[in-house]
Coordinates of C-alpha atoms and ligand atoms in Angstrom, one line a residue:
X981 CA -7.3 -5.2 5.2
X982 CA -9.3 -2.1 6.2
X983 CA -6.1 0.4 6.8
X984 CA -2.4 0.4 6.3
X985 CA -0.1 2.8 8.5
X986 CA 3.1 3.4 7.3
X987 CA 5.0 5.3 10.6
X988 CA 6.5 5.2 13.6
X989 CA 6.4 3.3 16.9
X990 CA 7.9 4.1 20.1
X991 CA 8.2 3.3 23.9
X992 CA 7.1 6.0 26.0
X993 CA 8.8 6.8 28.8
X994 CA 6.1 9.2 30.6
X995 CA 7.2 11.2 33.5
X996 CA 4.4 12.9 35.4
X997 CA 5.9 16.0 37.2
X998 CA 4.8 18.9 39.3
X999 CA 7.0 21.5 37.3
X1000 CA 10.2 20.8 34.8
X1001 CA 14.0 21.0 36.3
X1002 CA 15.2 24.8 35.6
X1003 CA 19.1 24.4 34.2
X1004 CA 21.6 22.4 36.4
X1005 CA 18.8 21.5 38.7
X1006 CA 17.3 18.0 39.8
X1007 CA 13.5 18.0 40.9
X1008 CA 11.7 15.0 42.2
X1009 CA 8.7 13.9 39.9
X1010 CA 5.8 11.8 41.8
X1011 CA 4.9 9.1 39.1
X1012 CA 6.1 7.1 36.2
X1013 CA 5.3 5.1 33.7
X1014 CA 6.2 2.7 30.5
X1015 CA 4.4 2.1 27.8
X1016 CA 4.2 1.7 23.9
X1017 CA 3.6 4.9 21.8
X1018 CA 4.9 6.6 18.6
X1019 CA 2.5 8.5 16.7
X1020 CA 2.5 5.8 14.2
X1021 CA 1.3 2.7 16.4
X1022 CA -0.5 4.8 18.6
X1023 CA -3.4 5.3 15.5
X1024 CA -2.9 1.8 14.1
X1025 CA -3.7 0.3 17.9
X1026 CA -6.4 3.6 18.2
X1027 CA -8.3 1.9 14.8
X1028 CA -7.5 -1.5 15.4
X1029 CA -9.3 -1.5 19.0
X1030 CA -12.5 0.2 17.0
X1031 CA -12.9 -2.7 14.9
X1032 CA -10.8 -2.3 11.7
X1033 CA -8.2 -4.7 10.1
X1034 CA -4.7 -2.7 9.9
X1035 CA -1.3 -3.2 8.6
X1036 CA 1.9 -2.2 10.2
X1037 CA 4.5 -0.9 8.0
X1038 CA 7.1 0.3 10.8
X1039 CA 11.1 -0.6 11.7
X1040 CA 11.9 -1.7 15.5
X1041 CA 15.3 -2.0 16.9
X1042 CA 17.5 -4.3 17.7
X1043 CA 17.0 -4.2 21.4
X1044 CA 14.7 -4.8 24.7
X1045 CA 12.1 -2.4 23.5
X1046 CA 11.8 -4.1 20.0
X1047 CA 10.0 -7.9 21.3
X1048 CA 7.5 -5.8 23.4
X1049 CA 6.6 -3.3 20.5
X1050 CA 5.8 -6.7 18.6
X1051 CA 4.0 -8.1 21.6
X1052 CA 2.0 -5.1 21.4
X1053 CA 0.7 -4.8 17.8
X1054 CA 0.2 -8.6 18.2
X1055 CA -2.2 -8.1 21.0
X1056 CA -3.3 -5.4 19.5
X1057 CA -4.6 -7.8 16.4
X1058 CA -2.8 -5.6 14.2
X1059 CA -0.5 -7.5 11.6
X1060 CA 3.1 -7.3 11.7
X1061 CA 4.3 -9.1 8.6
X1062 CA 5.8 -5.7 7.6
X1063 CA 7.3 -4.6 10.9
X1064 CA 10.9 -4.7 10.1
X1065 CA 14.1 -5.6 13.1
X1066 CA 16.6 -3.3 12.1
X1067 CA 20.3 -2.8 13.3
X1068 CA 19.3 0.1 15.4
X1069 CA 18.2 1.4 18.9
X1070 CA 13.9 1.4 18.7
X1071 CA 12.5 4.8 18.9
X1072 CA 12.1 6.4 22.2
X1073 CA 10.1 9.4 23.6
X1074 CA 10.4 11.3 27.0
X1075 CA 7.6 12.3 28.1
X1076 CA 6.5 14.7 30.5
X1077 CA 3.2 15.6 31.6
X1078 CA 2.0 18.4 33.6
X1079 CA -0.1 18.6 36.6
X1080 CA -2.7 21.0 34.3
X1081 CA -2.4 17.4 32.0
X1082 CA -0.4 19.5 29.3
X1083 CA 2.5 17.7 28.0
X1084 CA 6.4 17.9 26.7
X1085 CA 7.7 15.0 24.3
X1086 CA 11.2 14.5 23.0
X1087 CA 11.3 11.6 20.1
X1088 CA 14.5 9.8 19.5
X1089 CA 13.5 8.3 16.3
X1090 CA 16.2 5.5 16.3
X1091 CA 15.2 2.5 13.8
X1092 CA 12.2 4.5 12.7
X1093 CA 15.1 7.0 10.8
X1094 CA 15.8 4.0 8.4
X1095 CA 12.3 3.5 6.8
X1096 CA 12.8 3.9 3.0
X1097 CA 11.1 4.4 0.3
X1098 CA 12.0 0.5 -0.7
X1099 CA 10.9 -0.7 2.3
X1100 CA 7.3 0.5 1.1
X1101 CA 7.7 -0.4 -2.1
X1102 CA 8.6 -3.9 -1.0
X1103 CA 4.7 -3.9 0.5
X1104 CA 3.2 -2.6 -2.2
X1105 CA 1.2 -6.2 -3.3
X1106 CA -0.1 -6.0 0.7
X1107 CA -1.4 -2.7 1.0
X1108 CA -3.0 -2.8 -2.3
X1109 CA -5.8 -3.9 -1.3
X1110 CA -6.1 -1.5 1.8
X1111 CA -9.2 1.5 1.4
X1112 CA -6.8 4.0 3.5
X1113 CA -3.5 4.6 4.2
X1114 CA -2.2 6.4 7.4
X1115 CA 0.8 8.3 7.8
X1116 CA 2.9 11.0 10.1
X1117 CA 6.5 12.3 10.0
X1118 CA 8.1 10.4 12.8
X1119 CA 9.7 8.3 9.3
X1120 CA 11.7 10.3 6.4
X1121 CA 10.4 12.6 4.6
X1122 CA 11.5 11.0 1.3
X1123 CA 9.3 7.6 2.7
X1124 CA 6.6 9.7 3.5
X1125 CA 7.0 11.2 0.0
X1126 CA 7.0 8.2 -2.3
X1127 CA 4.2 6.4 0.4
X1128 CA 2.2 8.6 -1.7
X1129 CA 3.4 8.8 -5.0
X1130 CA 2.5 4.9 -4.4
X1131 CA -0.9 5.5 -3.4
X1132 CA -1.5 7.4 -5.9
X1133 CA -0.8 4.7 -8.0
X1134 CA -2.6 2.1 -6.8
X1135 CA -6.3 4.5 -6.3
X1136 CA -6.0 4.3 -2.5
X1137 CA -6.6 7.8 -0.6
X1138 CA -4.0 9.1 2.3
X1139 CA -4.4 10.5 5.3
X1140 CA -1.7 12.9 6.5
X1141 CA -1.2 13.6 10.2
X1142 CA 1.8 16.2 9.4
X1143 CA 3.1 15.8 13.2
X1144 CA 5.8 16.7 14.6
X1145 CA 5.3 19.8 12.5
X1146 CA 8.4 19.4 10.1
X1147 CA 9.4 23.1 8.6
X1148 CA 11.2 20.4 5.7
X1149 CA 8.2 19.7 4.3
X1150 CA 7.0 20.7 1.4
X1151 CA 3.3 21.0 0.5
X1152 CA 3.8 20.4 -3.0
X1153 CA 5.3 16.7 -2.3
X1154 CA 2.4 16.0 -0.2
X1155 CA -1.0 17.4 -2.3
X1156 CA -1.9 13.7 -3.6
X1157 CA -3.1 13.3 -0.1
X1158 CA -7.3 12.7 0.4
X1159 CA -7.2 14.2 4.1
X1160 CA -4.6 16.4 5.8
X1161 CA -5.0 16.4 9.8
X1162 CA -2.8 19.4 11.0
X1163 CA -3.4 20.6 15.0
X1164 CA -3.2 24.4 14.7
X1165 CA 0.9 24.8 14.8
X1166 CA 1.3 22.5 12.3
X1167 CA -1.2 23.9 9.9
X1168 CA 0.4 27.7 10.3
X1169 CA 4.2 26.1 9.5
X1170 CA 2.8 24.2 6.7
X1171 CA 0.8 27.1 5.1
X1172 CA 3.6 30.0 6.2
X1173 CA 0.4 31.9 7.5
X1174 CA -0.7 32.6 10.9
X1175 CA -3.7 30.6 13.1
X1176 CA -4.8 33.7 15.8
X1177 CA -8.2 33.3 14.8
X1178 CA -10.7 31.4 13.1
X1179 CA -10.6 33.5 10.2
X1180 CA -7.0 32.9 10.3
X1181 CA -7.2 29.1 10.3
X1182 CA -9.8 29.4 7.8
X1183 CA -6.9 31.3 5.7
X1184 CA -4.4 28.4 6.1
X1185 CA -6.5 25.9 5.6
X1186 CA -7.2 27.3 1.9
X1187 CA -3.4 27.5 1.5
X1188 CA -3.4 23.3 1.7
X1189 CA -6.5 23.3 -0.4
X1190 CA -5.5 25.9 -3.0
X1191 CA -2.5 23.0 -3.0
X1192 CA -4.5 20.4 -4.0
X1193 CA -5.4 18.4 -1.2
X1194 CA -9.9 18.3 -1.0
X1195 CA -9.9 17.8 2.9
X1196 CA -8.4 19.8 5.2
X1197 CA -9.2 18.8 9.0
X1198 CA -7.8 21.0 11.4
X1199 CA -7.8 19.5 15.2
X1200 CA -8.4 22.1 17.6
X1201 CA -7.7 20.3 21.3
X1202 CA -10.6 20.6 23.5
X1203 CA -12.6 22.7 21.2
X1204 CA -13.2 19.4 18.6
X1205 CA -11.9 20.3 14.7
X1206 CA -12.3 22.1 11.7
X1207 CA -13.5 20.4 8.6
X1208 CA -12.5 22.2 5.9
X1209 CA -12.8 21.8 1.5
X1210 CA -13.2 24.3 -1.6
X1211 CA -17.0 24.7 -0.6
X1212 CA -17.4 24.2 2.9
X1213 CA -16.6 24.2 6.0
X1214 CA -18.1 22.6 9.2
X1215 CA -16.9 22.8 12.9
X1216 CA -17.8 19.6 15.1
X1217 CA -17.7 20.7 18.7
X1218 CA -16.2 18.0 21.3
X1219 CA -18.1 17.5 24.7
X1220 CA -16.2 18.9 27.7
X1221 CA -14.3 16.2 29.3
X1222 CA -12.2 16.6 32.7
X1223 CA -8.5 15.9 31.2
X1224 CA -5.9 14.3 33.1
X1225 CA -3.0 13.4 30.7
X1226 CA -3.7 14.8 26.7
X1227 CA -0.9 12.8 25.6
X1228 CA -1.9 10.7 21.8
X1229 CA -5.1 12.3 21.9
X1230 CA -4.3 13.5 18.8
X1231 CA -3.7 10.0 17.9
X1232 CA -6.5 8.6 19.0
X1233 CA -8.9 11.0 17.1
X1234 CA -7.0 9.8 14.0
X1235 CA -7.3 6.1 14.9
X1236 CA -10.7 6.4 15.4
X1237 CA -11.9 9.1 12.1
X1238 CA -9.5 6.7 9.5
X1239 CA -11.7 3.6 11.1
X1240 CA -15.1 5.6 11.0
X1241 CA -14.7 7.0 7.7
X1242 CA -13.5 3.8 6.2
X1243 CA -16.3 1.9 7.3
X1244 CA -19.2 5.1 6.2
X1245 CA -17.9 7.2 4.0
X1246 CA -19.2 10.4 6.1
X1247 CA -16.5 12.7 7.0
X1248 CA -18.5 14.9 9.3
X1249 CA -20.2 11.8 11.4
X1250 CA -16.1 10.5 11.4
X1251 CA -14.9 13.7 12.8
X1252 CA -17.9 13.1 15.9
X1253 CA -16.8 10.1 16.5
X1254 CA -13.3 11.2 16.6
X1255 CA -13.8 13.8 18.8
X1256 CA -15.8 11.3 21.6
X1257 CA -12.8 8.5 21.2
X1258 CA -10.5 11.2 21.7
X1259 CA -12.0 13.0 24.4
X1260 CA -12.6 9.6 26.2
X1261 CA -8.5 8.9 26.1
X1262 CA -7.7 12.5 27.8
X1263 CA -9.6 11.1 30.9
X1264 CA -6.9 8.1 31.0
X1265 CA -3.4 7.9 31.8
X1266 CA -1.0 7.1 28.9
X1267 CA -0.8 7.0 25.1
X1268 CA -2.2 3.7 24.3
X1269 CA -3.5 2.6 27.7
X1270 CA -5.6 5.1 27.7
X1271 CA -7.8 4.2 23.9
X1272 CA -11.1 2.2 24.8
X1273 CA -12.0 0.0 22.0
X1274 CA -15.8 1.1 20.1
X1275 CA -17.9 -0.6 22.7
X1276 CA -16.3 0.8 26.1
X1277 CA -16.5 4.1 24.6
X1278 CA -19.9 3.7 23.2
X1279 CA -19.5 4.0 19.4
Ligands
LIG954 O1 1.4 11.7 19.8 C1 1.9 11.1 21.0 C2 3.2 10.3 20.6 O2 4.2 11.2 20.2 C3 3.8 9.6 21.8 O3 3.3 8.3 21.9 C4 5.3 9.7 21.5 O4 5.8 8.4 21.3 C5 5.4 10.6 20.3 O5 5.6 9.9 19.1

């Protein structure tokens, strides 16, 4: 098994709308659609359609949604000896997306509120063997937490996407981590400092490394991302794309930089490839409908 992801999984319920309701007030939105998300399973389907072997560790409901989300990962070729039915409703996010292709998410997290630290623990003999772990905070903290006091253990590196930004975090709990992917807001909660400009973000990021943690990459939307450690730092550029819906791009430049860097070692070339696989899903409709696998998007 190349990579493990320990996280969430949700169905996405994307409305596409020409401005949101003010209060009291129902507006018509043009388009619709369904389909499976959650930060989580978006980057285990985003590195599994590159070409690597993951593991889901992830709790479904027990409802409609949860046989689809199964479905999914299945088709996905992702294995889902480790995703868990749970007495719960599956995670849900509304999703609204703007005619400018910005977008709006709530997340019910549902059955992905009851991940526990024994649930990972009851893995540990399966992702042993993994070379990366992946993780977010759509789960508890306290999961998140001992995820890595776990990895630690058994000599495998993390990767840290700390989104939704979470002001219950604490950096302390999470500096046994190889790579920490913050977007912008998420790196100025986590650091307590501000990201106005690059000398800023460049500020914050040595906040996380002063912590411990060797690699901080900071995503930076259509500009591409910050690679940043105690000696260096390097800024890949991303191409300009024509973006209609942004939503899981962030996902998708995770899927794709955890299967990249895996496979090579190189963080720079992982962070170029990351940047082209995500830029390619902003030109698509949806979360996972929109992630090519390695040879549509020419990597
Ligand atoms: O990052 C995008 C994802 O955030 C969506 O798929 C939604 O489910 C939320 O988890």
């Amino acid at each position: 098994m190349d990579i493990a992801v320990v996280g969430s999984n949700m169905v996405d319920l994307i409305s596409y709308i020409n401005r949101m309701p003010n209060d009291g007030e129902t507006v018509e939105a043009p388009d619709f659609r369904m389909g499976c998300g959650g930060k989580g399973a978006n980057q285990a389907v985003a590195a599994s359609r590159m070409g690597s072997e993951v593991l889901m560790v992830t709790r479904v409901g027990n409802d409609m949604f949860a046989d689809n989300t199964i479905r999914n990962f299945e088709d996905n070729g992702i294995d889902t000896k480790y995703v868990m039915r749970t007495d719960a409703t599956s995670g849900v996010a509304p999703i609204f997306v703007d005619p400018q292709s910005r977008n709006s998410i709530i997340i019910v997290k549902g059955a992905n509120a009851k991940l526990t630290p024994a649930d990972v623990q009851g893995v540990k003999e399966a992702i042993a063997g993994c070379k990366l772990i992946v993780m977010q905070l759509e789960i508890p903290l306290d999961t998140v937490y001992a995820t890595i006091e776990l990895a630690n253990e058994l000599n495998i590196p993390v990767l840290l996407n700390p989104a939704p930004a979470d002001p219950a975090l604490l950096l302390d709990k999470v500096s046994g981590v190889e790579f920490i992917v913050p977007n912008e807001s998420e790196l100025s909660l986590l650091s307590g400092m501000p990201v106005d400009t690059r000398a800023d973000i460049l500020n914050a990021a040595h906040v996380l490394l002063d912590a411990g943690i060797p690699n901080v990459i900071v995503t930076l939307g259509s500009k591409g991302a910050l690679w940043v450690t105690a000696d260096k730092e390097v800024m890949v550029e991303a191409e300009k794309v024509e973006a209609v819906d942004t939503t899981g791009a962030g996902d998708a430049f995770i899927g794709c930089f955890s299967h990249t860097w895996t496979r090579t070692g190189d963080v720079a070339a992982s962070i170029e490839a990351a940047n082209k696989y995500a830029g390619d899903s902003v030109t698509k409709r949806g979360t996972q409908t929109s992630y090519a696998t390695a040879k549509e998007v020419g990597l």
